[in-house]
PDB file of C-alpha atoms in Angstrom:
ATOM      1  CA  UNK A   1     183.676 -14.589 103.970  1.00 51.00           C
ATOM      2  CA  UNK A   2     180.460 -14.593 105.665  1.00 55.00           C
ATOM      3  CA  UNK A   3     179.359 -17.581 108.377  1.00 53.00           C
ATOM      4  CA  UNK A   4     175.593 -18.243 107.285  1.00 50.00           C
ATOM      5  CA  UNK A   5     173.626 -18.574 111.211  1.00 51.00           C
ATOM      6  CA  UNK A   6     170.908 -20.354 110.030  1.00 44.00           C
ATOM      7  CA  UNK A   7     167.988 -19.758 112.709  1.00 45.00           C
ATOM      8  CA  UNK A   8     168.603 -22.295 115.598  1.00 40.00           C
ATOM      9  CA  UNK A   9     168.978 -22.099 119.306  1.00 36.00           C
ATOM     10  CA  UNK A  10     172.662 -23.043 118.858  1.00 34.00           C
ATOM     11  CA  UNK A  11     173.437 -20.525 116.006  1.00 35.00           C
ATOM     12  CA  UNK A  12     177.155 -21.519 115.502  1.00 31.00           C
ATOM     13  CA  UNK A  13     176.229 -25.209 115.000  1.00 31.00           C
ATOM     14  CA  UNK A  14     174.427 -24.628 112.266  1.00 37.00           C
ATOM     15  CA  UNK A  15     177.075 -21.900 110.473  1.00 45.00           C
ATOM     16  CA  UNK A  16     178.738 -22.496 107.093  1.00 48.00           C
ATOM     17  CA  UNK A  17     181.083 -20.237 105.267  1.00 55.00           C
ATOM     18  CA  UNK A  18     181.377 -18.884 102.140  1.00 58.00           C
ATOM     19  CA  UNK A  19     182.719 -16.493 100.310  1.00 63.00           C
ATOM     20  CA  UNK A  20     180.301 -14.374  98.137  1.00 63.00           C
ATOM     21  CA  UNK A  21     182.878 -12.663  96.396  1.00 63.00           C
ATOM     22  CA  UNK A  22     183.637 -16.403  94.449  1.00 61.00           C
ATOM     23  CA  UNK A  23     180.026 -16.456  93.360  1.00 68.00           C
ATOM     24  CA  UNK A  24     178.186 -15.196  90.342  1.00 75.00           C
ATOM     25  CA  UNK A  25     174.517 -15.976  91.597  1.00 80.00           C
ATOM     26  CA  UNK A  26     175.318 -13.192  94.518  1.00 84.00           C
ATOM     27  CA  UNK A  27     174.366  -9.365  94.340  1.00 87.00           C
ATOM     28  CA  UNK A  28     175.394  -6.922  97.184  1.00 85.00           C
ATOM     29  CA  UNK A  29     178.104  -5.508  99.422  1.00 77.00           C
ATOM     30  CA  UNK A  30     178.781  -6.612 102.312  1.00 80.00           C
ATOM     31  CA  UNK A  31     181.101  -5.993 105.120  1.00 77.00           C
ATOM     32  CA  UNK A  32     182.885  -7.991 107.913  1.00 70.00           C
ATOM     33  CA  UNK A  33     184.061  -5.135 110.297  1.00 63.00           C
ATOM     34  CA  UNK A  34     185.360  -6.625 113.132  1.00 59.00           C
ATOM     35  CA  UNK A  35     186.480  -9.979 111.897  1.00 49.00           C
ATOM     36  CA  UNK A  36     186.986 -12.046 108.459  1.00 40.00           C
ATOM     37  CA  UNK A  37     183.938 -14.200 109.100  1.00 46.00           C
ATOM     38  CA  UNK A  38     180.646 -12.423 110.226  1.00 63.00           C
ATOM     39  CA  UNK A  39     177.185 -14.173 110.474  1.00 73.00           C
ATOM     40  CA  UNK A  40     174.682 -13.900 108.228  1.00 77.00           C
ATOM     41  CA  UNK A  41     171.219 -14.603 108.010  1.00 84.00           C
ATOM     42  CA  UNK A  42     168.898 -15.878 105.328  1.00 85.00           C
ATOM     43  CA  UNK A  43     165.413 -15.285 104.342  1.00 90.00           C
ATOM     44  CA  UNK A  44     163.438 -16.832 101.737  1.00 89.00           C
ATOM     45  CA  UNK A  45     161.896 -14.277  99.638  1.00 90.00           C
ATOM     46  CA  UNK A  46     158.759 -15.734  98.558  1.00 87.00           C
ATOM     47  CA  UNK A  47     155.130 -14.118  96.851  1.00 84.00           C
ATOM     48  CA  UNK A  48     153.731 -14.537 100.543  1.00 85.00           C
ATOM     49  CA  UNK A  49     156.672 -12.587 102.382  1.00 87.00           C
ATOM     50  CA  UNK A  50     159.953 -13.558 103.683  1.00 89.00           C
ATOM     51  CA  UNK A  51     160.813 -16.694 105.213  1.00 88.00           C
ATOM     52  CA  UNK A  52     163.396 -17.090 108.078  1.00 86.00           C
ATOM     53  CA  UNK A  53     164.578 -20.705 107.169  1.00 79.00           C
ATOM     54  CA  UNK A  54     165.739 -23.249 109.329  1.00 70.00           C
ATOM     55  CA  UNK A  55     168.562 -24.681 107.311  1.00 62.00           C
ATOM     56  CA  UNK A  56     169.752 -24.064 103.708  1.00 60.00           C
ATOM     57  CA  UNK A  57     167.343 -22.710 101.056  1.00 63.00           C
ATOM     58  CA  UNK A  58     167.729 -23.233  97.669  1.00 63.00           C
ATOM     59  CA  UNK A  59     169.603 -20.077  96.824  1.00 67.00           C
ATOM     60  CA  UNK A  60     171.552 -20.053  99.323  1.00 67.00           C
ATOM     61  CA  UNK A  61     172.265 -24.255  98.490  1.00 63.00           C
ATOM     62  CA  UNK A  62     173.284 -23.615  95.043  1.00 65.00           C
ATOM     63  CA  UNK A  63     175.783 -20.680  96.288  1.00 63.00           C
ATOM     64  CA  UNK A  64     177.159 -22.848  98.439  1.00 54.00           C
ATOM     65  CA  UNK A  65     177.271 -25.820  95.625  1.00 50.00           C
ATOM     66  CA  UNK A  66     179.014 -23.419  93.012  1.00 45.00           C
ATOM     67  CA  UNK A  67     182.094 -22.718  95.540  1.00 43.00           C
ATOM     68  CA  UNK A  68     182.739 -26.222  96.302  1.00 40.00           C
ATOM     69  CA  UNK A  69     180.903 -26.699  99.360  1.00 39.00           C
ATOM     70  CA  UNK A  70     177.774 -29.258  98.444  1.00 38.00           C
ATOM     71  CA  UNK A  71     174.761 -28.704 100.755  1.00 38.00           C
ATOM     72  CA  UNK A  72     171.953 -31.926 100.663  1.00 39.00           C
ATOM     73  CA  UNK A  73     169.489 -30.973  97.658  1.00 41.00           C
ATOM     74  CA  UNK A  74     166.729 -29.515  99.660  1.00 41.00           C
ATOM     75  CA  UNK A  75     162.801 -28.412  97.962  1.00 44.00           C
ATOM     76  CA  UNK A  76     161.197 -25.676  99.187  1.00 46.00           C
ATOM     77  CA  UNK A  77     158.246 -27.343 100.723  1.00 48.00           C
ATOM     78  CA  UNK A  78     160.867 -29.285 102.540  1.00 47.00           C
ATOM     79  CA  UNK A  79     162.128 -25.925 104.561  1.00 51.00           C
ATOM     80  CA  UNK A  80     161.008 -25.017 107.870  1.00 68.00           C
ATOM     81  CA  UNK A  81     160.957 -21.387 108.705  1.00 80.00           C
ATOM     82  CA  UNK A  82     159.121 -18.428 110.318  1.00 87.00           C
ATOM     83  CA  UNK A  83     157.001 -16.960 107.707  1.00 89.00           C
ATOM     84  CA  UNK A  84     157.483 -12.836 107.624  1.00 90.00           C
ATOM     85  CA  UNK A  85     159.190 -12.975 110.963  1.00 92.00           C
ATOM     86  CA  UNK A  86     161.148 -10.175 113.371  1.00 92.00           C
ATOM     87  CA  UNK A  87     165.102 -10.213 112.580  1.00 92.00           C
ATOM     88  CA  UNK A  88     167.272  -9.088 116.235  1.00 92.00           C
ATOM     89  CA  UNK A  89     171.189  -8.181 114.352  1.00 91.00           C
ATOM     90  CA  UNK A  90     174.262  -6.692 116.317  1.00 89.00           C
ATOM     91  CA  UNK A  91     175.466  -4.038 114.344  1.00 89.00           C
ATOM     92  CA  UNK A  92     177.319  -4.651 111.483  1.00 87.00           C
ATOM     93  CA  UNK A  93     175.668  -7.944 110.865  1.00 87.00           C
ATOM     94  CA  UNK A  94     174.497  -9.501 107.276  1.00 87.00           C
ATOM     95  CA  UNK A  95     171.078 -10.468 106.120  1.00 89.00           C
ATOM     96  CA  UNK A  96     171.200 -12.515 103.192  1.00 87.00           C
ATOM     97  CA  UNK A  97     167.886 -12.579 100.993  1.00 91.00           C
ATOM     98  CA  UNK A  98     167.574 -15.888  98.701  1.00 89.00           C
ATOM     99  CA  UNK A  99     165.596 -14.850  95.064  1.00 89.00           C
ATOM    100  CA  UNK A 100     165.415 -18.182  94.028  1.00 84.00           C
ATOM    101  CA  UNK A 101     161.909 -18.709  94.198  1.00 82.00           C
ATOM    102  CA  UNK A 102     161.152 -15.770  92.292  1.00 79.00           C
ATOM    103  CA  UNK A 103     162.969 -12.821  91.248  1.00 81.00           C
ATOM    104  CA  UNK A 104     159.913 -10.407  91.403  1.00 86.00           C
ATOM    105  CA  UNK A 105     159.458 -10.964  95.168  1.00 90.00           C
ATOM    106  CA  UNK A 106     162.935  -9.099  96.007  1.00 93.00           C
ATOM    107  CA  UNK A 107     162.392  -7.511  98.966  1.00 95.00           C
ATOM    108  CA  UNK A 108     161.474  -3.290  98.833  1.00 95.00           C
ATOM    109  CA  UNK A 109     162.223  -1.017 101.828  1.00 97.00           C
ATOM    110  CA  UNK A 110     158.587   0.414 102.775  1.00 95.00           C
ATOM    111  CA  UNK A 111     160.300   3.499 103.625  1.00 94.00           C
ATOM    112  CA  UNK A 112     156.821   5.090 104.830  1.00 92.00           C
ATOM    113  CA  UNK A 113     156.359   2.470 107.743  1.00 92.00           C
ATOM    114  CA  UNK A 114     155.507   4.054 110.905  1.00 90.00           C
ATOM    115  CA  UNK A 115     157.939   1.044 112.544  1.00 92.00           C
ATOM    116  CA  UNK A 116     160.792   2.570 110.695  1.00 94.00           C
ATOM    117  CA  UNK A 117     163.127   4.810 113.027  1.00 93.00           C
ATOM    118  CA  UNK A 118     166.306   5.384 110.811  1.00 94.00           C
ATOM    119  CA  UNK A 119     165.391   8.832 108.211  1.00 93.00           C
ATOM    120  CA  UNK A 120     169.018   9.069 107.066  1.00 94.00           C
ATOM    121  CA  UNK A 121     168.926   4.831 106.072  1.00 95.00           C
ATOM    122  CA  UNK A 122     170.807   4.897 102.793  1.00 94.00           C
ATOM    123  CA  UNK A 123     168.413   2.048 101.020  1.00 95.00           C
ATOM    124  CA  UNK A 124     170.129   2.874  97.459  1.00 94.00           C
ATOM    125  CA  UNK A 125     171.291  -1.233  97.302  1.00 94.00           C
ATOM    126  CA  UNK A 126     167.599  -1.930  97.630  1.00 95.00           C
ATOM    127  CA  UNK A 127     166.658   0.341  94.323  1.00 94.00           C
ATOM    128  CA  UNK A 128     169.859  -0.855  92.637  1.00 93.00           C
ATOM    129  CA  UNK A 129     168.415  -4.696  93.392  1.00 93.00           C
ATOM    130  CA  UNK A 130     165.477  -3.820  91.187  1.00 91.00           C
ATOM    131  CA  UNK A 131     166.695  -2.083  88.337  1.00 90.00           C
ATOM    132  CA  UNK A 132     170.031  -5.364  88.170  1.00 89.00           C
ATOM    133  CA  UNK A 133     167.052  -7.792  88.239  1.00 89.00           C
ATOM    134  CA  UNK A 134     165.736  -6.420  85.237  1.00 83.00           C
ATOM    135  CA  UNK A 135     168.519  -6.161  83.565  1.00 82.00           C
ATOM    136  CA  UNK A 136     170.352  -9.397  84.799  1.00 72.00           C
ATOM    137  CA  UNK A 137     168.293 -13.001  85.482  1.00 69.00           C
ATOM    138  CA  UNK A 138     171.360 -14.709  86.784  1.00 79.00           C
ATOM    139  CA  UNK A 139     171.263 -13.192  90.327  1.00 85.00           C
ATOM    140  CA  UNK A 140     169.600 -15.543  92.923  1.00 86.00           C
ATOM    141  CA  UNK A 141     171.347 -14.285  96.085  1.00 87.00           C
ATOM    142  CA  UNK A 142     171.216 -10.640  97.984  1.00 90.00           C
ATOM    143  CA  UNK A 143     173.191  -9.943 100.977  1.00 89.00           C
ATOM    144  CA  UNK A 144     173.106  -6.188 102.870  1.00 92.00           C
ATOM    145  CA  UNK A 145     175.060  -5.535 105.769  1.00 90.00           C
ATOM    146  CA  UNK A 146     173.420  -3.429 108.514  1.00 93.00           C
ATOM    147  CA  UNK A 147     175.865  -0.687 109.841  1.00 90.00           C
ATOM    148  CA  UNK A 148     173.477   1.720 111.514  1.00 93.00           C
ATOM    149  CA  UNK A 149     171.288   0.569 114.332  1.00 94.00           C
ATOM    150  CA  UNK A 150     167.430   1.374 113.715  1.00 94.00           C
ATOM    151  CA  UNK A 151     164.418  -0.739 113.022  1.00 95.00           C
ATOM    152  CA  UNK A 152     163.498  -1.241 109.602  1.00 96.00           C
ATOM    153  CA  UNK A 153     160.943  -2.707 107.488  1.00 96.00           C
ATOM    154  CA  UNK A 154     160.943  -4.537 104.080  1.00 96.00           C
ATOM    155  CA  UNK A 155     158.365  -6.462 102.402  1.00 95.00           C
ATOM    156  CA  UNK A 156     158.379  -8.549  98.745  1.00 93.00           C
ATOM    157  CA  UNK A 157     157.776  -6.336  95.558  1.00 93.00           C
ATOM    158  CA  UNK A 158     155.170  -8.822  94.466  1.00 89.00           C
ATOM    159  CA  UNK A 159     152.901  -8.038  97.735  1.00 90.00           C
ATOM    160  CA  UNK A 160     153.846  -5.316  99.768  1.00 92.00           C
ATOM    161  CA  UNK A 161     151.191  -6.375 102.673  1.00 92.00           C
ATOM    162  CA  UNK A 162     153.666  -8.685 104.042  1.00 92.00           C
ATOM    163  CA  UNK A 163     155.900  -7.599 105.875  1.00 93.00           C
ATOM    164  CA  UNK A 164     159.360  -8.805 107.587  1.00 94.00           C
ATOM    165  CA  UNK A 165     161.162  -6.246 110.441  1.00 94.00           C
ATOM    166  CA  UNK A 166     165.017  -6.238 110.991  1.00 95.00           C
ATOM    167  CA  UNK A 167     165.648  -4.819 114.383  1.00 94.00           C
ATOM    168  CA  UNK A 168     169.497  -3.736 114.505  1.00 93.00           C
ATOM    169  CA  UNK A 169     170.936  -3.301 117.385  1.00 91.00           C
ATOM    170  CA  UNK A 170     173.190  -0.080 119.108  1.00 91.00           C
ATOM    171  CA  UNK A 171     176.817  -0.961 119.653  1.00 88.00           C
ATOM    172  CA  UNK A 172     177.683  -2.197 122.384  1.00 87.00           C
ATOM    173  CA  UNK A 173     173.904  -4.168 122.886  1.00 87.00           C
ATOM    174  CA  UNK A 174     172.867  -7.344 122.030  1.00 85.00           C
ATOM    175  CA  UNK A 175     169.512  -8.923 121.104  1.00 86.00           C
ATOM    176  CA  UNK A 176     167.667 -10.251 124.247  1.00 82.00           C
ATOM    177  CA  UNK A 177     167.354 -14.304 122.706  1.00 79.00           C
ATOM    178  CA  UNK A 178     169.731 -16.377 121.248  1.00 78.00           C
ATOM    179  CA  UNK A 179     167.056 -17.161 118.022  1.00 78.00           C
ATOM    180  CA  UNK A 180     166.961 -14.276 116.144  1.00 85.00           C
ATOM    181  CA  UNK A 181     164.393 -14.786 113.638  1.00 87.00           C
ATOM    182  CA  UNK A 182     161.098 -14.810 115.579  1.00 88.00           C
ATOM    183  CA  UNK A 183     157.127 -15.028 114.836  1.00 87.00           C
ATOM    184  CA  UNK A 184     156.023 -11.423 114.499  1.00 86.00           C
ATOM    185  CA  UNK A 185     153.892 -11.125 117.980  1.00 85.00           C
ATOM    186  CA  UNK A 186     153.779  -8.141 119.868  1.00 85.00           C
ATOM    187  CA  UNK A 187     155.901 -10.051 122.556  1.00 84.00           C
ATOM    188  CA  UNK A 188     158.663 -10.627 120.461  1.00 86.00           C
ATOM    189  CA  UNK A 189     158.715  -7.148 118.691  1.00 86.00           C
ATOM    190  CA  UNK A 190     158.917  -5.606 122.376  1.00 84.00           C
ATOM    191  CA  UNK A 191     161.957  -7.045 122.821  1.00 82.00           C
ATOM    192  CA  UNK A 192     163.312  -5.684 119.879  1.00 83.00           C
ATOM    193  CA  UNK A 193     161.949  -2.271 120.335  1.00 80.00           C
ATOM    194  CA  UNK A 194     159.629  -2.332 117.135  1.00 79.00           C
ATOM    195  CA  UNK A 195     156.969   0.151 117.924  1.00 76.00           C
ATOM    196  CA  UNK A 196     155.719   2.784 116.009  1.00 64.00           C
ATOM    197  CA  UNK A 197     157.430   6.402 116.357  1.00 58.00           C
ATOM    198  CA  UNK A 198     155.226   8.347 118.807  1.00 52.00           C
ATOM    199  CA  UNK A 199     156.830  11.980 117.943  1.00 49.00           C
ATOM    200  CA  UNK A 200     155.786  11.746 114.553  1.00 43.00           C
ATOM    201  CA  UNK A 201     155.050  14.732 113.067  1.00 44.00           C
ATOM    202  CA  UNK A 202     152.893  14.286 109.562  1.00 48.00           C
ATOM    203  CA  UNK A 203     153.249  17.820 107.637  1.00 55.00           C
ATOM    204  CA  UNK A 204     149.738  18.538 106.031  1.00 66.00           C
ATOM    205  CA  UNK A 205     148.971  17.855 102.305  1.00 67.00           C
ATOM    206  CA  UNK A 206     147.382  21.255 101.777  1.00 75.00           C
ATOM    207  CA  UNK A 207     146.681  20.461  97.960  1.00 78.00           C
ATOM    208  CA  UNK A 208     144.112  17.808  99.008  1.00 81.00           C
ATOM    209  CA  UNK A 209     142.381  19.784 102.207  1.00 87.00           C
ATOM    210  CA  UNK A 210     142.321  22.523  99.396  1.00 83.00           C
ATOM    211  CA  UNK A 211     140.484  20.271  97.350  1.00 84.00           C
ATOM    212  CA  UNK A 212     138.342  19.130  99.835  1.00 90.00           C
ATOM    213  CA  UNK A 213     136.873  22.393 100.865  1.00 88.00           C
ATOM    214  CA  UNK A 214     136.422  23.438  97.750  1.00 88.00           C
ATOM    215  CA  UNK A 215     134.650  20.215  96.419  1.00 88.00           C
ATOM    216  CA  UNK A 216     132.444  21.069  99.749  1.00 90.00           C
ATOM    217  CA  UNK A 217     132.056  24.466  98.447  1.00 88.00           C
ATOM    218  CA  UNK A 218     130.713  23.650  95.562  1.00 86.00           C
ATOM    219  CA  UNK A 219     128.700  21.291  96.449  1.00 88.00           C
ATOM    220  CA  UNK A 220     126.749  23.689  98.685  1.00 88.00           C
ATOM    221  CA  UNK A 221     126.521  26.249  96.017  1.00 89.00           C
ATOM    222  CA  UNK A 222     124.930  23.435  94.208  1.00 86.00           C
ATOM    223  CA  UNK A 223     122.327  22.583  96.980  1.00 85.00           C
ATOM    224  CA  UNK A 224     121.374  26.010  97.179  1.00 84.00           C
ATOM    225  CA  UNK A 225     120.852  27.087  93.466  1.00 82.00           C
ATOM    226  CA  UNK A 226     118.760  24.267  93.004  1.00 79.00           C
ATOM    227  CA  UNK A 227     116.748  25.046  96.633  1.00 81.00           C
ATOM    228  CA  UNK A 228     116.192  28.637  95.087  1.00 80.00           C
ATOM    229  CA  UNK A 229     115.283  26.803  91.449  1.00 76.00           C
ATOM    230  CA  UNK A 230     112.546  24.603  92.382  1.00 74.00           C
ATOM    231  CA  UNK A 231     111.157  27.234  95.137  1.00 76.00           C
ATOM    232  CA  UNK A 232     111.112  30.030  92.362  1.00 73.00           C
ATOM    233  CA  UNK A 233     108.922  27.185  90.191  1.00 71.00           C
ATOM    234  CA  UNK A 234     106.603  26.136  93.432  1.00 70.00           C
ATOM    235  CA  UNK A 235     105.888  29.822  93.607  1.00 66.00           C
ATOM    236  CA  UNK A 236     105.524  30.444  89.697  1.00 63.00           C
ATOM    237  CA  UNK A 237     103.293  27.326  89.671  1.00 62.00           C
ATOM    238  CA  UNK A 238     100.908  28.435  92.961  1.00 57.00           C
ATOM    239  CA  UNK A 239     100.570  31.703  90.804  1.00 59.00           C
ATOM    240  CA  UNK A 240      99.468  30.450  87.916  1.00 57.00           C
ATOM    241  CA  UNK A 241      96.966  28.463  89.419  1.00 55.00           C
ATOM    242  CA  UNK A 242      95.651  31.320  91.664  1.00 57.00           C
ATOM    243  CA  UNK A 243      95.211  32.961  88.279  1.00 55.00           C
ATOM    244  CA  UNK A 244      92.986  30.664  86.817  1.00 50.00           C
ATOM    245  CA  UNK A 245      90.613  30.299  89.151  1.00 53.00           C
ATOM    246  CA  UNK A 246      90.128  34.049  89.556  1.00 50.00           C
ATOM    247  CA  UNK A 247      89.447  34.246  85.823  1.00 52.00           C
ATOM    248  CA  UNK A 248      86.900  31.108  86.374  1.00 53.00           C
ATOM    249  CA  UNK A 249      85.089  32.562  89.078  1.00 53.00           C
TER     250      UNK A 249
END
């Protein structure tokens, strides 16, 4: 069962359980590996990014109403959260990811990010999420369990612009504040380690400095052949005309 921490400084007050496994809104795997209650944490997928909500969303409301344990009815304009905020997990933790609002705005891995720092992160649940959402409507609810410590970087399908980063922790460390969901400042993602990889190293796309050049190339081959065109008829014309006037004179 997983302990829903919604984002408040006094995260266990404001935990409920439930067990996904019971629901048939809920898509994903996730895992509990220390303990048969782990916390999760919601966002809101919306068209304008993620939302980390202060108390239930409705997703995450009807989940809990289906399996016997009634939240208050709640609208959306009635939720407070932190619009495409920074996520601090311990490893192993659960981020749940409500689709209620609309199904196209499931969230995408932007695997490309500079912020990212994982290369071996096995996003396959992410692509599955997509292709089940075509297929199947009923699914409201997505929960993913992070098991490898790394920063990574998701935004909605609908509008990739927006972005939310979930900053997992190494075992053994914990995140420096007790709120994890946090405005995205430069403050807060320094205390999460978010920065962008400086040891980068961006191969070369040879097929478009190819093109390049040779675009280049031909443009100067242009320039010239019409330089040597319009010279060759200055010089034809200046002839002609010294021609006439000999014969006139």
């Amino acid at each position: 069962s997983l302990a829903y921490a919604y984002n408040s400084s006094d995260v266990c007050a404001a935990s409920l359980t439930v067990d996904p496994s019971t629901a048939d809104t809920f898509y994903g795997t996730v895992s509990c590996p220390s303990s048969a209650s782990c916390e999760a944490f919601p966002l809101q997928m919306t068209g304008s990014g993620a939302v980390g909500t202060f108390g239930p969303s409705s997703g995450i409301n009807a989940l809990f109403t289906t399996t016997g344990r009634r939240l208050a009815t709640l609208t959306e304009s009635s939720i407070p959260g932190v619009p495409n905020p920074v996520v601090c997990l311990t490893l192993g933790e659960t981020v749940v990811f409500d689709l209620s609002v609309s199904t196209s705005s499931y969230p995408v891995y932007l695997k490309d990010n500079l912020l990212n720092t994982n290369p071996n992160f096995d996003y396959g649940a992410f692509r599955a999420l997509a292709d089940v959402l075509q297929s199947n409507g009923i699914y409201t609810v997505f929960g993913f369990s992070f098991t490898e410590a790394g920063t990574y970087v998701f935004a909605p399908a609908s509008r990739l612009e927006y972005m939310t980063i979930i900053s997992v922790m190494a075992a053994g460390s914990s995140c420096k504040e007790d709120i994890r969901v946090q405005i995205r400042t430069d403050s807060n993602m320094q205390k999460v380690n978010a920065k962008k990889s400086s040891d980068i190293i961006v191969s070369p796309d040879w097929r478009l400095i190819g093109g390049i050049l040779a675009a280049l190339f031909g443009l100067v081959i242009a320039v010239v052949a019409a330089l040597s065109y319009f010279r060759k008829r200055s010089w034809e014309r200046v002839g002609i005309k010294g021609s006439v006037s000999y014969k006139e004179k």
